[in-house]
PDB file of C-alpha atoms in Angstrom:
ATOM      1  CA  MET K   1      14.657 139.607 132.544  1.00  0.00           C
ATOM      2  CA  GLY K   2      16.153 141.134 135.710  1.00  0.00           C
ATOM      3  CA  GLY K   3      14.572 138.443 137.895  1.00  0.00           C
ATOM      4  CA  GLN K   4      16.080 135.648 135.812  1.00  0.00           C
ATOM      5  CA  CYS K   5      19.503 137.270 136.052  1.00  0.00           C
ATOM      6  CA  MET K   6      19.196 137.486 139.848  1.00  0.00           C
ATOM      7  CA  ILE K   7      18.197 133.818 140.075  1.00  0.00           C
ATOM      8  CA  ARG K   8      21.179 132.834 137.920  1.00  0.00           C
ATOM      9  CA  LEU K   9      23.556 134.867 140.083  1.00  0.00           C
ATOM     10  CA  LEU K  10      22.081 133.435 143.275  1.00  0.00           C
ATOM     11  CA  VAL K  11      22.296 129.819 142.097  1.00  0.00           C
ATOM     12  CA  ARG K  12      25.813 130.257 140.713  1.00  0.00           C
ATOM     13  CA  GLY K  13      27.028 132.027 143.863  1.00  0.00           C
ATOM     14  CA  LEU K  14      25.816 129.524 146.459  1.00  0.00           C
ATOM     15  CA  PRO K  15      28.417 127.436 148.294  1.00  0.00           C
ATOM     16  CA  ALA K  16      28.859 123.876 147.029  1.00  0.00           C
ATOM     17  CA  TRP K  17      25.922 121.526 147.614  1.00  0.00           C
ATOM     18  CA  THR K  18      23.794 124.182 149.351  1.00  0.00           C
ATOM     19  CA  LEU K  19      20.632 123.344 147.389  1.00  0.00           C
ATOM     20  CA  SER K  20      20.926 119.621 148.137  1.00  0.00           C
ATOM     21  CA  ILE K  21      21.598 120.138 151.843  1.00  0.00           C
ATOM     22  CA  VAL K  22      18.690 122.564 152.272  1.00  0.00           C
ATOM     23  CA  CYS K  23      16.338 120.267 150.349  1.00  0.00           C
ATOM     24  CA  CYS K  24      17.470 117.249 152.395  1.00  0.00           C
ATOM     25  CA  LEU K  25      16.919 119.076 155.688  1.00  0.00           C
ATOM     26  CA  ILE K  26      13.446 120.233 154.639  1.00  0.00           C
ATOM     27  CA  ILE K  27      12.481 116.693 153.618  1.00  0.00           C
ATOM     28  CA  LEU K  28      13.799 115.256 156.896  1.00  0.00           C
ATOM     29  CA  TYR K  29      11.864 117.880 158.853  1.00  0.00           C
ATOM     30  CA  LEU K  30       8.622 117.215 156.974  1.00  0.00           C
ATOM     31  CA  THR K  31       8.890 113.427 157.100  1.00  0.00           C
ATOM     32  CA  LEU K  32      10.391 112.645 160.500  1.00  0.00           C
ATOM     33  CA  LEU K  33       8.943 115.189 162.906  1.00  0.00           C
ATOM     34  CA  PRO K  34       5.462 114.503 164.253  1.00  0.00           C
ATOM     35  CA  GLY K  35       3.070 117.183 163.047  1.00  0.00           C
ATOM     36  CA  PRO K  36       5.613 119.381 161.223  1.00  0.00           C
ATOM     37  CA  LEU K  37       2.832 121.662 160.003  1.00  0.00           C
ATOM     38  CA  ASN K  38       1.497 122.313 163.550  1.00  0.00           C
ATOM     39  CA  GLY K  39      -1.628 120.247 163.065  1.00  0.00           C
ATOM     40  CA  ASN K  40      -2.680 122.067 159.894  1.00  0.00           C
ATOM     41  CA  HIS K  41      -3.954 119.109 157.929  1.00  0.00           C
ATOM     42  CA  VAL K  42      -4.886 119.858 154.356  1.00  0.00           C
ATOM     43  CA  SER K  43      -7.162 117.212 152.909  1.00  0.00           C
ATOM     44  CA  LEU K  44      -6.971 117.203 149.129  1.00  0.00           C
ATOM     45  CA  PHE K  45      -7.752 113.768 147.713  1.00  0.00           C
ATOM     46  CA  GLU K  46      -7.084 110.118 148.406  1.00  0.00           C
ATOM     47  CA  GLY K  47      -3.382 109.461 147.934  1.00  0.00           C
ATOM     48  CA  ALA K  48      -2.325 113.126 147.924  1.00  0.00           C
ATOM     49  CA  ASP K  49       0.472 112.254 150.353  1.00  0.00           C
ATOM     50  CA  LYS K  50       1.946 109.928 147.710  1.00  0.00           C
ATOM     51  CA  VAL K  51       2.078 112.836 145.266  1.00  0.00           C
ATOM     52  CA  VAL K  52       3.834 114.907 147.937  1.00  0.00           C
ATOM     53  CA  HIS K  53       6.381 112.103 148.474  1.00  0.00           C
ATOM     54  CA  ALA K  54       7.069 111.938 144.740  1.00  0.00           C
ATOM     55  CA  ILE K  55       7.462 115.721 144.486  1.00  0.00           C
ATOM     56  CA  MET K  56       9.868 115.816 147.450  1.00  0.00           C
ATOM     57  CA  MET K  57      12.143 113.146 145.973  1.00  0.00           C
ATOM     58  CA  MET K  58      11.914 114.675 142.505  1.00  0.00           C
ATOM     59  CA  GLY K  59      13.004 117.974 144.058  1.00  0.00           C
ATOM     60  CA  MET K  60      15.875 116.277 145.879  1.00  0.00           C
ATOM     61  CA  MET K  61      17.049 114.675 142.637  1.00  0.00           C
ATOM     62  CA  MET K  62      16.882 117.977 140.797  1.00  0.00           C
ATOM     63  CA  CYS K  63      18.729 119.878 143.553  1.00  0.00           C
ATOM     64  CA  MET K  64      21.533 117.310 143.473  1.00  0.00           C
ATOM     65  CA  ALA K  65      21.724 117.610 139.689  1.00  0.00           C
ATOM     66  CA  VAL K  66      21.871 121.419 139.780  1.00  0.00           C
ATOM     67  CA  ASP K  67      24.585 121.284 142.445  1.00  0.00           C
ATOM     68  CA  ALA K  68      26.567 118.820 140.307  1.00  0.00           C
ATOM     69  CA  LEU K  69      26.027 120.992 137.244  1.00  0.00           C
ATOM     70  CA  ARG K  70      27.319 124.052 139.104  1.00  0.00           C
ATOM     71  CA  LYS K  71      30.418 122.193 140.259  1.00  0.00           C
ATOM     72  CA  LYS K  72      31.127 120.646 136.858  1.00  0.00           C
ATOM     73  CA  ALA K  73      30.385 123.786 134.854  1.00  0.00           C
ATOM     74  CA  ALA K  74      32.552 125.914 137.111  1.00  0.00           C
ATOM     75  CA  HIS K  75      35.574 123.966 135.861  1.00  0.00           C
ATOM     76  CA  ARG K  76      34.849 123.293 132.194  1.00  0.00           C
ATOM     77  CA  LEU K  77      31.694 124.611 130.611  1.00  0.00           C
ATOM     78  CA  ASP K  78      32.214 122.796 127.292  1.00  0.00           C
ATOM     79  CA  ASP K  79      32.275 119.359 128.928  1.00  0.00           C
ATOM     80  CA  SER K  80      29.187 120.045 131.016  1.00  0.00           C
ATOM     81  CA  VAL K  81      26.704 120.547 128.170  1.00  0.00           C
ATOM     82  CA  ARG K  82      26.026 116.805 127.914  1.00  0.00           C
ATOM     83  CA  ALA K  83      24.309 115.256 130.911  1.00  0.00           C
ATOM     84  CA  PRO K  84      26.519 112.876 132.928  1.00  0.00           C
ATOM     85  CA  LYS K  85      24.147 109.883 132.792  1.00  0.00           C
ATOM     86  CA  GLY K  86      26.241 107.748 135.117  1.00  0.00           C
ATOM     87  CA  LEU K  87      26.472 110.424 137.797  1.00  0.00           C
ATOM     88  CA  LEU K  88      22.774 111.260 137.548  1.00  0.00           C
ATOM     89  CA  THR K  89      21.956 107.546 137.839  1.00  0.00           C
ATOM     90  CA  VAL K  90      24.041 107.341 141.029  1.00  0.00           C
ATOM     91  CA  TYR K  91      22.128 110.358 142.361  1.00  0.00           C
ATOM     92  CA  MET K  92      18.807 108.732 141.471  1.00  0.00           C
ATOM     93  CA  ILE K  93      19.764 105.550 143.338  1.00  0.00           C
ATOM     94  CA  THR K  94      20.925 107.674 146.292  1.00  0.00           C
ATOM     95  CA  VAL K  95      17.578 109.501 146.388  1.00  0.00           C
ATOM     96  CA  VAL K  96      15.660 106.192 146.247  1.00  0.00           C
ATOM     97  CA  LEU K  97      17.759 104.870 149.152  1.00  0.00           C
ATOM     98  CA  PHE K  98      17.197 108.158 151.018  1.00  0.00           C
ATOM     99  CA  GLY K  99      13.431 107.681 150.621  1.00  0.00           C
ATOM    100  CA  GLY K 100      13.723 104.100 151.852  1.00  0.00           C
ATOM    101  CA  ALA K 101      15.790 105.164 154.860  1.00  0.00           C
ATOM    102  CA  ILE K 102      13.157 107.748 155.759  1.00  0.00           C
ATOM    103  CA  GLU K 103      10.445 105.091 155.680  1.00  0.00           C
ATOM    104  CA  LEU K 104      12.506 102.783 157.910  1.00  0.00           C
ATOM    105  CA  LEU K 105      13.209 105.627 160.332  1.00  0.00           C
ATOM    106  CA  GLN K 106       9.521 106.523 160.481  1.00  0.00           C
ATOM    107  CA  GLY K 107       8.756 102.973 161.585  1.00  0.00           C
ATOM    108  CA  ALA K 108      11.645 102.764 164.051  1.00  0.00           C
ATOM    109  CA  MET K 109      10.985 106.115 165.720  1.00  0.00           C
ATOM    110  CA  ALA K 110       7.428 105.221 166.796  1.00  0.00           C
ATOM    111  CA  MET K 111       6.312 108.860 166.729  1.00  0.00           C
ATOM    112  CA  GLY K 112       2.928 108.348 165.144  1.00  0.00           C
ATOM    113  CA  ARG K 113       4.291 107.704 161.679  1.00  0.00           C
ATOM    114  CA  GLY K 114       4.856 104.296 160.222  1.00  0.00           C
ATOM    115  CA  GLU K 115       6.803 102.921 157.327  1.00  0.00           C
ATOM    116  CA  ASP K 116       4.735 102.514 154.189  1.00  0.00           C
ATOM    117  CA  TRP K 117       5.669 100.644 151.024  1.00  0.00           C
ATOM    118  CA  ALA K 118       3.386 102.891 148.986  1.00  0.00           C
ATOM    119  CA  ASP K 119       5.274 105.955 150.255  1.00  0.00           C
ATOM    120  CA  PHE K 120       8.555 104.292 149.289  1.00  0.00           C
ATOM    121  CA  MET K 121       7.220 103.519 145.802  1.00  0.00           C
ATOM    122  CA  ALA K 122       6.137 107.161 145.452  1.00  0.00           C
ATOM    123  CA  ASP K 123       9.619 108.238 146.583  1.00  0.00           C
ATOM    124  CA  ALA K 124      11.191 105.986 143.948  1.00  0.00           C
ATOM    125  CA  ALA K 125       8.813 107.236 141.253  1.00  0.00           C
ATOM    126  CA  GLY K 126       9.678 110.834 142.120  1.00  0.00           C
ATOM    127  CA  ALA K 127      13.408 110.078 141.920  1.00  0.00           C
ATOM    128  CA  VAL K 128      12.977 108.459 138.495  1.00  0.00           C
ATOM    129  CA  ILE K 129      10.847 111.352 137.214  1.00  0.00           C
ATOM    130  CA  GLY K 130      13.470 113.800 138.495  1.00  0.00           C
ATOM    131  CA  TRP K 131      16.194 111.755 136.769  1.00  0.00           C
ATOM    132  CA  ILE K 132      14.324 111.902 133.457  1.00  0.00           C
ATOM    133  CA  ILE K 133      13.785 115.657 133.796  1.00  0.00           C
ATOM    134  CA  CYS K 134      17.463 116.198 134.646  1.00  0.00           C
ATOM    135  CA  LEU K 135      18.647 114.190 131.647  1.00  0.00           C
ATOM    136  CA  SER K 136      16.231 116.019 129.365  1.00  0.00           C
ATOM    137  CA  ALA K 137      16.890 119.543 130.618  1.00  0.00           C
ATOM    138  CA  TRP K 138      20.633 119.379 131.363  1.00  0.00           C
ATOM    139  CA  SER K 139      22.013 121.226 128.320  1.00  0.00           C
ATOM    140  CA  VAL K 140      19.220 123.823 128.338  1.00  0.00           C
ATOM    141  CA  THR K 141      19.886 124.509 132.019  1.00  0.00           C
ATOM    142  CA  VAL K 142      23.634 124.856 131.415  1.00  0.00           C
ATOM    143  CA  ARG K 143      23.039 127.370 128.640  1.00  0.00           C
ATOM    144  CA  TRP K 144      20.575 129.344 130.792  1.00  0.00           C
ATOM    145  CA  LEU K 145      22.628 129.275 133.985  1.00  0.00           C
ATOM    146  CA  PHE K 146      25.988 130.089 132.406  1.00  0.00           C
ATOM    147  CA  ARG K 147      24.886 132.214 129.447  1.00  0.00           C
ATOM    148  CA  GLU K 148      27.346 135.059 130.159  1.00  0.00           C
ATOM    149  CA  GLN K 149      30.319 132.683 130.265  1.00  0.00           C
ATOM    150  CA  GLN K 150      29.503 131.306 126.815  1.00  0.00           C
ATOM    151  CA  GLU K 151      29.491 134.704 125.099  1.00  0.00           C
TER     152      GLU K 151
END
């Protein structure tokens, strides 16, 4: 129980949009730098990189949602229990465009990486999956994250 309390305090105490910025920087590092893992290539299965793309964009979507939740809930907890579908949809579209921009940059930079439609589709799928998770888990997350304020 102590670990959960520490996580709640950490997430609630972070400056605005910290999770989203850190996630964005990690994704940019992993996708735009040549050999970001110092040549350590892990071969799992055919198409594993597509799964990684989906997970990265799902994570980006979820970080943006948690940052929005923190900002919204800090002002009025009662209004934040229902997921803001419109705002989360804007975030999903933003994450899809972010994935597309990364693919275009990979092609334009000519650093050994090329743009790939399949990567973009995996990015979009990850954003949509993240959107669905955020809509589904919004009220549960609010209650968990701000439990002390509700009592």
